[in-house]
Coordinates of C-alpha atoms and ligand atoms in Angstrom, one line a residue:
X1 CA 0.0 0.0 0.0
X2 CA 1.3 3.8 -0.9
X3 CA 1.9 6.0 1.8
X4 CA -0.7 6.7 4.4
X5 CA 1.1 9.9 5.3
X6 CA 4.3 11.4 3.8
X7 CA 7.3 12.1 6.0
X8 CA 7.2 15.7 7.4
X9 CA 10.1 17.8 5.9
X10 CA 11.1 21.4 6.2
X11 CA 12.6 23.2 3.4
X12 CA 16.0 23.9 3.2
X13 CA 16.6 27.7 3.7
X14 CA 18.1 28.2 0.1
X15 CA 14.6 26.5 -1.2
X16 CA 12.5 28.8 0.6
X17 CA 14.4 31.3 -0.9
X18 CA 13.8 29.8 -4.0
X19 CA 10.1 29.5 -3.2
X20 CA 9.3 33.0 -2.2
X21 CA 11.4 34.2 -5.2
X22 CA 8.8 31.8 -7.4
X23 CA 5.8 33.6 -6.1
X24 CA 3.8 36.6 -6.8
X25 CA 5.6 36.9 -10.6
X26 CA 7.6 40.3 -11.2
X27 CA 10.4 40.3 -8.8
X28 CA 11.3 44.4 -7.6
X29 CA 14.9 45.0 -9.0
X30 CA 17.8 44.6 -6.8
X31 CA 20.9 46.6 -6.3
X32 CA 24.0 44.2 -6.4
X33 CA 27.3 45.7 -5.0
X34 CA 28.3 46.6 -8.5
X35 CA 25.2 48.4 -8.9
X36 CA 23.8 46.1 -11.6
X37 CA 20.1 45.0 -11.1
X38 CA 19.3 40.8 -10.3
X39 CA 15.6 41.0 -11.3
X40 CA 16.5 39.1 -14.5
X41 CA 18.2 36.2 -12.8
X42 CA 15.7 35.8 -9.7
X43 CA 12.7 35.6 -12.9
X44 CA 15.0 32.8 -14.3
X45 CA 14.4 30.9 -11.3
X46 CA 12.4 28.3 -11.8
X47 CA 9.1 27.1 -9.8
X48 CA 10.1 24.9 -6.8
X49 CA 7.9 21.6 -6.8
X50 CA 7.2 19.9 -3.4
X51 CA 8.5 16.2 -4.0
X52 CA 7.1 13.0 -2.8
X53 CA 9.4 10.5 -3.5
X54 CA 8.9 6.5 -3.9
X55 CA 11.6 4.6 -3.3
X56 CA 11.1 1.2 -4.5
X57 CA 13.8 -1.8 -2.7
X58 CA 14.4 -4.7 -5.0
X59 CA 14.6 -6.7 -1.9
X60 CA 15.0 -5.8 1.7
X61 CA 16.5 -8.9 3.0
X62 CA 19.4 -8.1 0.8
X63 CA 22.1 -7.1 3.4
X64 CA 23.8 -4.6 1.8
X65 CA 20.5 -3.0 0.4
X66 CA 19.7 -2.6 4.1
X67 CA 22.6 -0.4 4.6
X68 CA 21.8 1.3 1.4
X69 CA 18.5 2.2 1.9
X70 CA 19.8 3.6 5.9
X71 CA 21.8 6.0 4.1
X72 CA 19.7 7.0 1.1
X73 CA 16.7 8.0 4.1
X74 CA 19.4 9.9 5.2
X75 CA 20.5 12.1 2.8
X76 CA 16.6 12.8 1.9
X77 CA 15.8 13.5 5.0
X78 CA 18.7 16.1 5.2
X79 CA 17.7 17.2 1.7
X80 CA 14.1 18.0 3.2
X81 CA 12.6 15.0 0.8
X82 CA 9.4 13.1 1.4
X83 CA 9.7 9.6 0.5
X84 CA 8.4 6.5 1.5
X85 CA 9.8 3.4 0.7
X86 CA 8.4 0.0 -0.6
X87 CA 10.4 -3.5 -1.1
X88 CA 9.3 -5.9 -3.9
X89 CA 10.4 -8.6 -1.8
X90 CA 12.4 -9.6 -5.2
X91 CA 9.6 -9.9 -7.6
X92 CA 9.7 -7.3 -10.6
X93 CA 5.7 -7.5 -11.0
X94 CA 5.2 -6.7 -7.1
X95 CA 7.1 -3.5 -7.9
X96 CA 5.4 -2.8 -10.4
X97 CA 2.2 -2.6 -9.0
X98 CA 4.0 -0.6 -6.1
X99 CA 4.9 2.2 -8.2
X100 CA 1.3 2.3 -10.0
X101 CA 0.0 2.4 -6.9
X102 CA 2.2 5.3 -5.6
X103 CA 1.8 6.9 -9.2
X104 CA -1.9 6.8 -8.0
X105 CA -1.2 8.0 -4.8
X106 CA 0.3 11.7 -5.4
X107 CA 3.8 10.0 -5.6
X108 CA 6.1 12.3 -8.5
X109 CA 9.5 11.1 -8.3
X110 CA 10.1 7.4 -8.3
X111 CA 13.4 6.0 -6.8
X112 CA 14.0 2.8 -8.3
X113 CA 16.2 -0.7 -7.4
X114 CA 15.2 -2.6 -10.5
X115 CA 14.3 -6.1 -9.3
X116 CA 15.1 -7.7 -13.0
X117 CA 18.5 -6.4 -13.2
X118 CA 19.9 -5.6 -17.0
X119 CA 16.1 -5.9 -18.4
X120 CA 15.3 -3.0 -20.2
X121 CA 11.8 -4.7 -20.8
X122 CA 10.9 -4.0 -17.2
X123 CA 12.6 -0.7 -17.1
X124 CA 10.7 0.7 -20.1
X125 CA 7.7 -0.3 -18.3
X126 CA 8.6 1.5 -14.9
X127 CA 9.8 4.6 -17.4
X128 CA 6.3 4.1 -19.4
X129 CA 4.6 4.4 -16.3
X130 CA 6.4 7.5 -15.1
X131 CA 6.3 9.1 -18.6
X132 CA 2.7 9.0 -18.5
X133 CA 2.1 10.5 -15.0
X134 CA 5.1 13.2 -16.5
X135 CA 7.7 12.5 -13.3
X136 CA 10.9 11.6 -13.6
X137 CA 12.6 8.0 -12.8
X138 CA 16.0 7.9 -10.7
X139 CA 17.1 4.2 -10.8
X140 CA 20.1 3.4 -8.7
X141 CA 22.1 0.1 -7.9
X142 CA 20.9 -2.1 -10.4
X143 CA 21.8 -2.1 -13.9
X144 CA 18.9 -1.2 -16.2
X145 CA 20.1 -2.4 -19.3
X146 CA 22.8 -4.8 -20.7
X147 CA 23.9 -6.7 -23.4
X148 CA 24.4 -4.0 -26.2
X149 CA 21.0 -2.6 -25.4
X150 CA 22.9 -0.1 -23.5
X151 CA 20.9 3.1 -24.6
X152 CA 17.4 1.8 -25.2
X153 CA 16.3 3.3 -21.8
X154 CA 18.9 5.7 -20.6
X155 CA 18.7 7.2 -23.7
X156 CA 15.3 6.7 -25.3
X157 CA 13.6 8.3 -22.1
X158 CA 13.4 11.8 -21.1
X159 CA 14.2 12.6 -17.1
X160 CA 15.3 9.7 -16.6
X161 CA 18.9 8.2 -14.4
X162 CA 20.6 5.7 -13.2
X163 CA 23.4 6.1 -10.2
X164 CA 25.4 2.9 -9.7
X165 CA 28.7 1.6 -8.3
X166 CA 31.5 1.4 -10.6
X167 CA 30.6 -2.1 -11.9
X168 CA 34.1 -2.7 -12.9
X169 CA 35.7 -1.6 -9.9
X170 CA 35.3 -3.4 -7.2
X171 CA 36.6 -7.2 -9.0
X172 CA 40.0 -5.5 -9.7
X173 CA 39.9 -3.9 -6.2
X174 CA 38.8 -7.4 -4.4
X175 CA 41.8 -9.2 -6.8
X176 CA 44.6 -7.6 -6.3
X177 CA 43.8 -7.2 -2.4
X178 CA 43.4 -10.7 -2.5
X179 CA 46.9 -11.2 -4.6
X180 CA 48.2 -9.2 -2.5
X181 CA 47.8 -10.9 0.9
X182 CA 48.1 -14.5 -0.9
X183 CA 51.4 -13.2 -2.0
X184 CA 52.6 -12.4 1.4
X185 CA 51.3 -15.0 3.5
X186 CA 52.0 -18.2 0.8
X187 CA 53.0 -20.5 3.1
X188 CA 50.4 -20.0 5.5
X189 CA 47.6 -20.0 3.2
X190 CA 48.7 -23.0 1.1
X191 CA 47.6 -25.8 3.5
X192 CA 48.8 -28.7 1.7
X193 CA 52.3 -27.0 0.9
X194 CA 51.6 -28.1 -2.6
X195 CA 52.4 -24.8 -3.7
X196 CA 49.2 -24.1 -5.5
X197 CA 46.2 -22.3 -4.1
X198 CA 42.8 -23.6 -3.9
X199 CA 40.0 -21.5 -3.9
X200 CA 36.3 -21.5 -3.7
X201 CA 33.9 -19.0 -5.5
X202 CA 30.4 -17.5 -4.5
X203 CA 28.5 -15.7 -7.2
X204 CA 25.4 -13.4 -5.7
X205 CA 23.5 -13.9 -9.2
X206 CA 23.1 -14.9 -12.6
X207 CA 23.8 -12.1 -15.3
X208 CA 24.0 -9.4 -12.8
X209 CA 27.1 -7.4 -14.0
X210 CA 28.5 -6.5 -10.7
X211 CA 28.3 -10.4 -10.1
X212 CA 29.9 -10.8 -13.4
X213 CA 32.2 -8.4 -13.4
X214 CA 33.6 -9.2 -10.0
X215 CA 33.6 -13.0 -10.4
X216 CA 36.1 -12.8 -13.4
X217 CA 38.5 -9.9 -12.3
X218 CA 38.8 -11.0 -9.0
X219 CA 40.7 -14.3 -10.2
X220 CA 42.2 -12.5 -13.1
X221 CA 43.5 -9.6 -11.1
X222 CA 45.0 -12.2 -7.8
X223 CA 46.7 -14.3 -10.4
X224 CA 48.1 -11.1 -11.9
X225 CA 49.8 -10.0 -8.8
X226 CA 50.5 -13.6 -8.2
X227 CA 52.4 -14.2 -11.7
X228 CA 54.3 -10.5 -10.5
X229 CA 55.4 -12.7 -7.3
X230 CA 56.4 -15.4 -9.6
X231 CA 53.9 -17.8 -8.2
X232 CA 51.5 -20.2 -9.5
X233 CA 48.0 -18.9 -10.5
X234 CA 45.2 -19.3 -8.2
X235 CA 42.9 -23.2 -8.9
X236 CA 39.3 -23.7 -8.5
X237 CA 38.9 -26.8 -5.9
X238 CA 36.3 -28.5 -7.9
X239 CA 37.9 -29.2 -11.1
X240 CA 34.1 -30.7 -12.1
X241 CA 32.9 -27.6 -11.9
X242 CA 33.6 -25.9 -15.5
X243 CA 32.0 -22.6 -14.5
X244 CA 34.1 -21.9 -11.4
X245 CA 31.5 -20.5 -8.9
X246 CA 28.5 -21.6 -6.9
X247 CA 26.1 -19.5 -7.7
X248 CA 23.0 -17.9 -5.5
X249 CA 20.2 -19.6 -7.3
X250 CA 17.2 -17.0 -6.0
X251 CA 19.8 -14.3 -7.1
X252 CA 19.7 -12.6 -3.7
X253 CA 23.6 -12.5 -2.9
X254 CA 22.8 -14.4 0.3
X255 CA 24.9 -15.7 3.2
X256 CA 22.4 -18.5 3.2
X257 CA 23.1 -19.9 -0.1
X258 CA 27.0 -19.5 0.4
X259 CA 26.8 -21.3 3.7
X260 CA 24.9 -24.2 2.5
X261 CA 27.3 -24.8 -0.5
X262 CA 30.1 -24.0 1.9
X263 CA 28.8 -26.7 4.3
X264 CA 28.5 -29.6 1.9
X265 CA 31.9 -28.3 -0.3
X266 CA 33.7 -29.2 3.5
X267 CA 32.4 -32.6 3.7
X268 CA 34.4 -33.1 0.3
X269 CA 37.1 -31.4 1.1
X270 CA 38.9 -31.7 4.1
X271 CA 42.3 -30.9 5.4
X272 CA 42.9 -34.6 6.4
X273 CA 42.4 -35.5 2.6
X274 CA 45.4 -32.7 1.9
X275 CA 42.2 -31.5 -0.5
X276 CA 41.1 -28.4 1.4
X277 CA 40.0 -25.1 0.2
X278 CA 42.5 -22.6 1.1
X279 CA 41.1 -19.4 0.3
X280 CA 37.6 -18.3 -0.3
X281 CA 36.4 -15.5 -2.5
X282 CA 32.7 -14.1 -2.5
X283 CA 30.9 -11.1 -4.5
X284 CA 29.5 -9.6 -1.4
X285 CA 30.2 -9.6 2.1
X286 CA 26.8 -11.3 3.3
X287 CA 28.2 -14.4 1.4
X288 CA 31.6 -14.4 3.1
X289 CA 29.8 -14.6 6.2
X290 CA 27.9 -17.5 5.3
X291 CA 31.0 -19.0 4.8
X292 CA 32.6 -18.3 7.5
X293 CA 29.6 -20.0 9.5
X294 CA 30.0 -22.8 7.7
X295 CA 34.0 -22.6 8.7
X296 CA 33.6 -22.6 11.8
X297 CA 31.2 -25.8 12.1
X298 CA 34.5 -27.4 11.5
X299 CA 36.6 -25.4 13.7
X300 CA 37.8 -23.1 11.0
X301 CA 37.5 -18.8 11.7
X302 CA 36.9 -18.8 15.0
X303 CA 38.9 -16.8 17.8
X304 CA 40.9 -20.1 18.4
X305 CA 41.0 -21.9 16.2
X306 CA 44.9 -22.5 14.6
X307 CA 43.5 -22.2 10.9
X308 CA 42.0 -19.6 9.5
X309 CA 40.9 -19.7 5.8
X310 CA 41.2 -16.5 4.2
X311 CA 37.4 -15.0 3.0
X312 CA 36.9 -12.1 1.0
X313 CA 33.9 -10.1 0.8
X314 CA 32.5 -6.8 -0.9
X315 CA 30.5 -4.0 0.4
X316 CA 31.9 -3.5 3.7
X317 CA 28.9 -3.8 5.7
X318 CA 29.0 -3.1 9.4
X319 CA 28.9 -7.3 10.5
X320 CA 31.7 -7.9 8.3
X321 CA 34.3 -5.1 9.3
X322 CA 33.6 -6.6 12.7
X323 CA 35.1 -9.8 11.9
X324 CA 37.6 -8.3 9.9
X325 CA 38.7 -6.5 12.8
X326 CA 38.5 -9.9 15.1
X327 CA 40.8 -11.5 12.0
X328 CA 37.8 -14.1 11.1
X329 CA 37.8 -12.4 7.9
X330 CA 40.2 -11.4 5.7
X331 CA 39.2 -8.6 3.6
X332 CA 36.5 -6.4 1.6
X333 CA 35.8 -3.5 -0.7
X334 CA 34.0 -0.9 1.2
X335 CA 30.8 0.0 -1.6
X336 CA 30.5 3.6 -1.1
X337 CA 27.0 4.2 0.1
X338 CA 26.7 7.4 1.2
X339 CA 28.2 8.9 -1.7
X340 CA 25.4 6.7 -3.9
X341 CA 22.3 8.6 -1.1
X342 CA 24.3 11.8 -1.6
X343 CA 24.0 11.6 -5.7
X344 CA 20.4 10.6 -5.3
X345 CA 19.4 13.2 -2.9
X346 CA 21.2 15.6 -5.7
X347 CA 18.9 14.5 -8.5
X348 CA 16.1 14.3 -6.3
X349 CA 17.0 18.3 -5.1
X350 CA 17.2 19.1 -8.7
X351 CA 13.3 17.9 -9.2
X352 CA 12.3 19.9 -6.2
X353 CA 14.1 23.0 -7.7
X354 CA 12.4 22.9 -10.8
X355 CA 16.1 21.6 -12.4
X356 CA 17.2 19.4 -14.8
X357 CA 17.7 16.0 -13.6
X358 CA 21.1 15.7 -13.6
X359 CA 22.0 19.4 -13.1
X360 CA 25.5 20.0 -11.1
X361 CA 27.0 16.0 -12.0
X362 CA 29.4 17.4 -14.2
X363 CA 32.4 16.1 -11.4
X364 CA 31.2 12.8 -11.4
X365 CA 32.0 9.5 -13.9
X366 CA 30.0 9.0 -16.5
X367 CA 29.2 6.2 -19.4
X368 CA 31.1 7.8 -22.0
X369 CA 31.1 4.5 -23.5
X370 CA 27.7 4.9 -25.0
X371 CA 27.4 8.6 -24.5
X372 CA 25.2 8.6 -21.2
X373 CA 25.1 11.5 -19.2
X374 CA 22.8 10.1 -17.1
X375 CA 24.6 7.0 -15.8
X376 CA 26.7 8.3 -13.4
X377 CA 29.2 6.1 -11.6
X378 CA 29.9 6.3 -8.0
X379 CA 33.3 5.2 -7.1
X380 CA 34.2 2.5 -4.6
X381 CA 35.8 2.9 -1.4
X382 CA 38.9 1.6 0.6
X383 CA 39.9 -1.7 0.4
X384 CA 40.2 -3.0 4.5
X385 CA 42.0 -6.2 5.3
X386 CA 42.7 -8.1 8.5
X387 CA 45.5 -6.3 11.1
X388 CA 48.5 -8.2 10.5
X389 CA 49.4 -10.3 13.9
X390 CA 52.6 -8.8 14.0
X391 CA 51.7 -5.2 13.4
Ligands
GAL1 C1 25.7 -5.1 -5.0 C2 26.0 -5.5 -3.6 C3 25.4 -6.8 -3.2 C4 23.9 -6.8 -3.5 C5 23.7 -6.3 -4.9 C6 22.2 -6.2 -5.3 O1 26.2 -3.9 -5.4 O2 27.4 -5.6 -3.5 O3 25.7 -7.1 -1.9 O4 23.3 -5.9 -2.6 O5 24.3 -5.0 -5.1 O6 22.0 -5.9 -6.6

């Protein structure tokens, strides 16, 4: 159900400014110090519109959407924003209905987490939908488009964007972290003193391109460092398994699905069989946790145990920088999500002033690949590994 009652705001100063200069039509001429009159540039102003904001979750279970959505409520609320937010609980159609509903219900900006990733079928209809109430659309997270369709809805729509994490980032940040500390702590990380390293993969989701793009460069960018360091590259510990991940089959990056794979993968592979996995590598954070759960039902990762199997993770959620810091985990890619609430709130200002939608993101990254202004890239963060003992 849309929003019973909006969330109070109060407008910024500058927007009240902006308001009263809106009102009442001729503005009286000013004196500026130089004696030149600002009456022009105060009618140029343009009508401020009092926003009501849907953001739409593509799943709130989702652990690092969680933290996501913490900090985008922020930065409206300090933006002076009303919003109320819905989750589609992971189904595109239930979102759907969410933002007809909240088209229905006075909403005029709509905030959206696509649920089907990539599928410009089901973002056309979410831009159809605003197009015809005439609001704008500011997607964020999840891809919109993909697979050389790149264009059909970024650029075929008016008013609309789409402010995402650098997809290609954060697999060469999580690789060569994780060359990095392989490099350096070889002996201890290669169980079996075979000199080869085993390692296990988790992928959040099918043809998601952060999943993609992180599964591949991960590997590619360890065994990079590790060819620098003249050492062998890095081998999946299944060799039946061709595609070299286990993959989240609902597509919802979970510490569940890791956890269960994790569990059975260590009744195959044990350290008494000189077959164990020796480091583990995950898309998200929430899956390295489920793995280290699973660890530690063996008497792996925990505070006393004499192994520890290295786990990396991305996003840098709160739970997993904990265990970082206790050294059950070994390392993750902070995902930078207060600078993603801060560009949202920006767009979301812009439609409140009367702006263009992506007025004032001339600093930030664009897709200059295929000419989009309006898919602006958000970097990642630091990079945070375990303390060394020693240190
Ligand atoms: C990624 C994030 C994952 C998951 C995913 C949902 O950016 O790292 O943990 O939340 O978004 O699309």
């Amino acid at each position: 159900m849309f929003a019973k009652k909006w969330i109070s705001i109060l407008l910024t100063a500058a927007v009240m400014t902006a308001a009263m200069a809106g009102c009442g039509g001729q503005a009286a001429p000013e004196e500026t110090a130089a004696g030149q009159t600002r009456a022009a540039a105060v009618e140029e102003k343009p009508e401020p519109v009092e926003v009501k904001a849907g953001v739409f979750y593509y799943y709130g279970q989702d652990a690092f959407i969680s933290r996501l959505q913490d900090s985008v409520n922020t930065a409206l609320e300090e933006a002076g924003i009303a919003y109320e937010n819905y989750d589609a609980g992971n189904d595109q159609e239930t979102q759907l209905e969410q933002i007809r509903e909240a088209i229905d219900g006075g909403c005029n900006l709509l905030i959206v987490n696509l649920v089907d990733k990539g599928a410009s079928a089901s973002s056309s209809r979410v831009c159809d939908l605003a197009a015809q109430a005439e609001i704008p659309v500011i997607f964020f997270n999840r891809a919109v488009e993909s697979g050389g369709g790149e264009g059909i809805v970024l650029g075929g729509y008016e008013n609309v964007a789409l402010v995402i994490s650098d997809p290609a980032e954060a697999g060469h940040l999580q690789g060569q972290m994780i060359g990095r500390y392989v490099a350096d702590h070889y002996d201890e990380v290669d169980l079996n003193d075979d000199d080869v390293i085993t390692y296990a993969m988790f992928k959040g989701e099918a043809e998601n391109q952060d999943a993609v793009l992180r599964t591949a460069s991960a590997v590619e960018d360890a065994n990079q460092v590790l060819a620098e360091e003249e050492r062998q590259e890095l081998v999946y510990f299944d060799p039946d398994n061709s595609d070299r991940y286990q993959l989240d089959l609902n597509g919802t990056w979970s510490a569940k699905a890791a956890e269960e794979y994790m569990r059975t993968n260590l009744q195959l592979y044990t350290e008494a069989d000189g077959k164990m996995i020796e480091l583990i590598i995950c898309n998200n954070d929430n899956m390295a946790e489920g793995c280290i759960r699973a660890l530690q039902e063996k008497g792996y990762n925990t505070a006393d145990s004499q192994v520890r199997i290295p786990v990396f993770g991305v996003d840098g959620i709160d739970s997993s920088l904990a265990l970082i810091e206790e050294g059950l985990m070994t390392g993750t890619v902070k995902q930078d999500t207060g600078a993603i609430a801060a560009c949202i709130a920006l767009l979301a200002g812009n439609v409140h002033n009367g702006l263009e939608l992506t007025a004032g993101t001339e600093s930030y990254k664009k897709d200059t690949e295929h000419g989009l202004d309006n898919l602006i890239y958000i970097p990642y963060g630091d990079t945070v590994t375990v303390p060394d003992e020693e240190e």
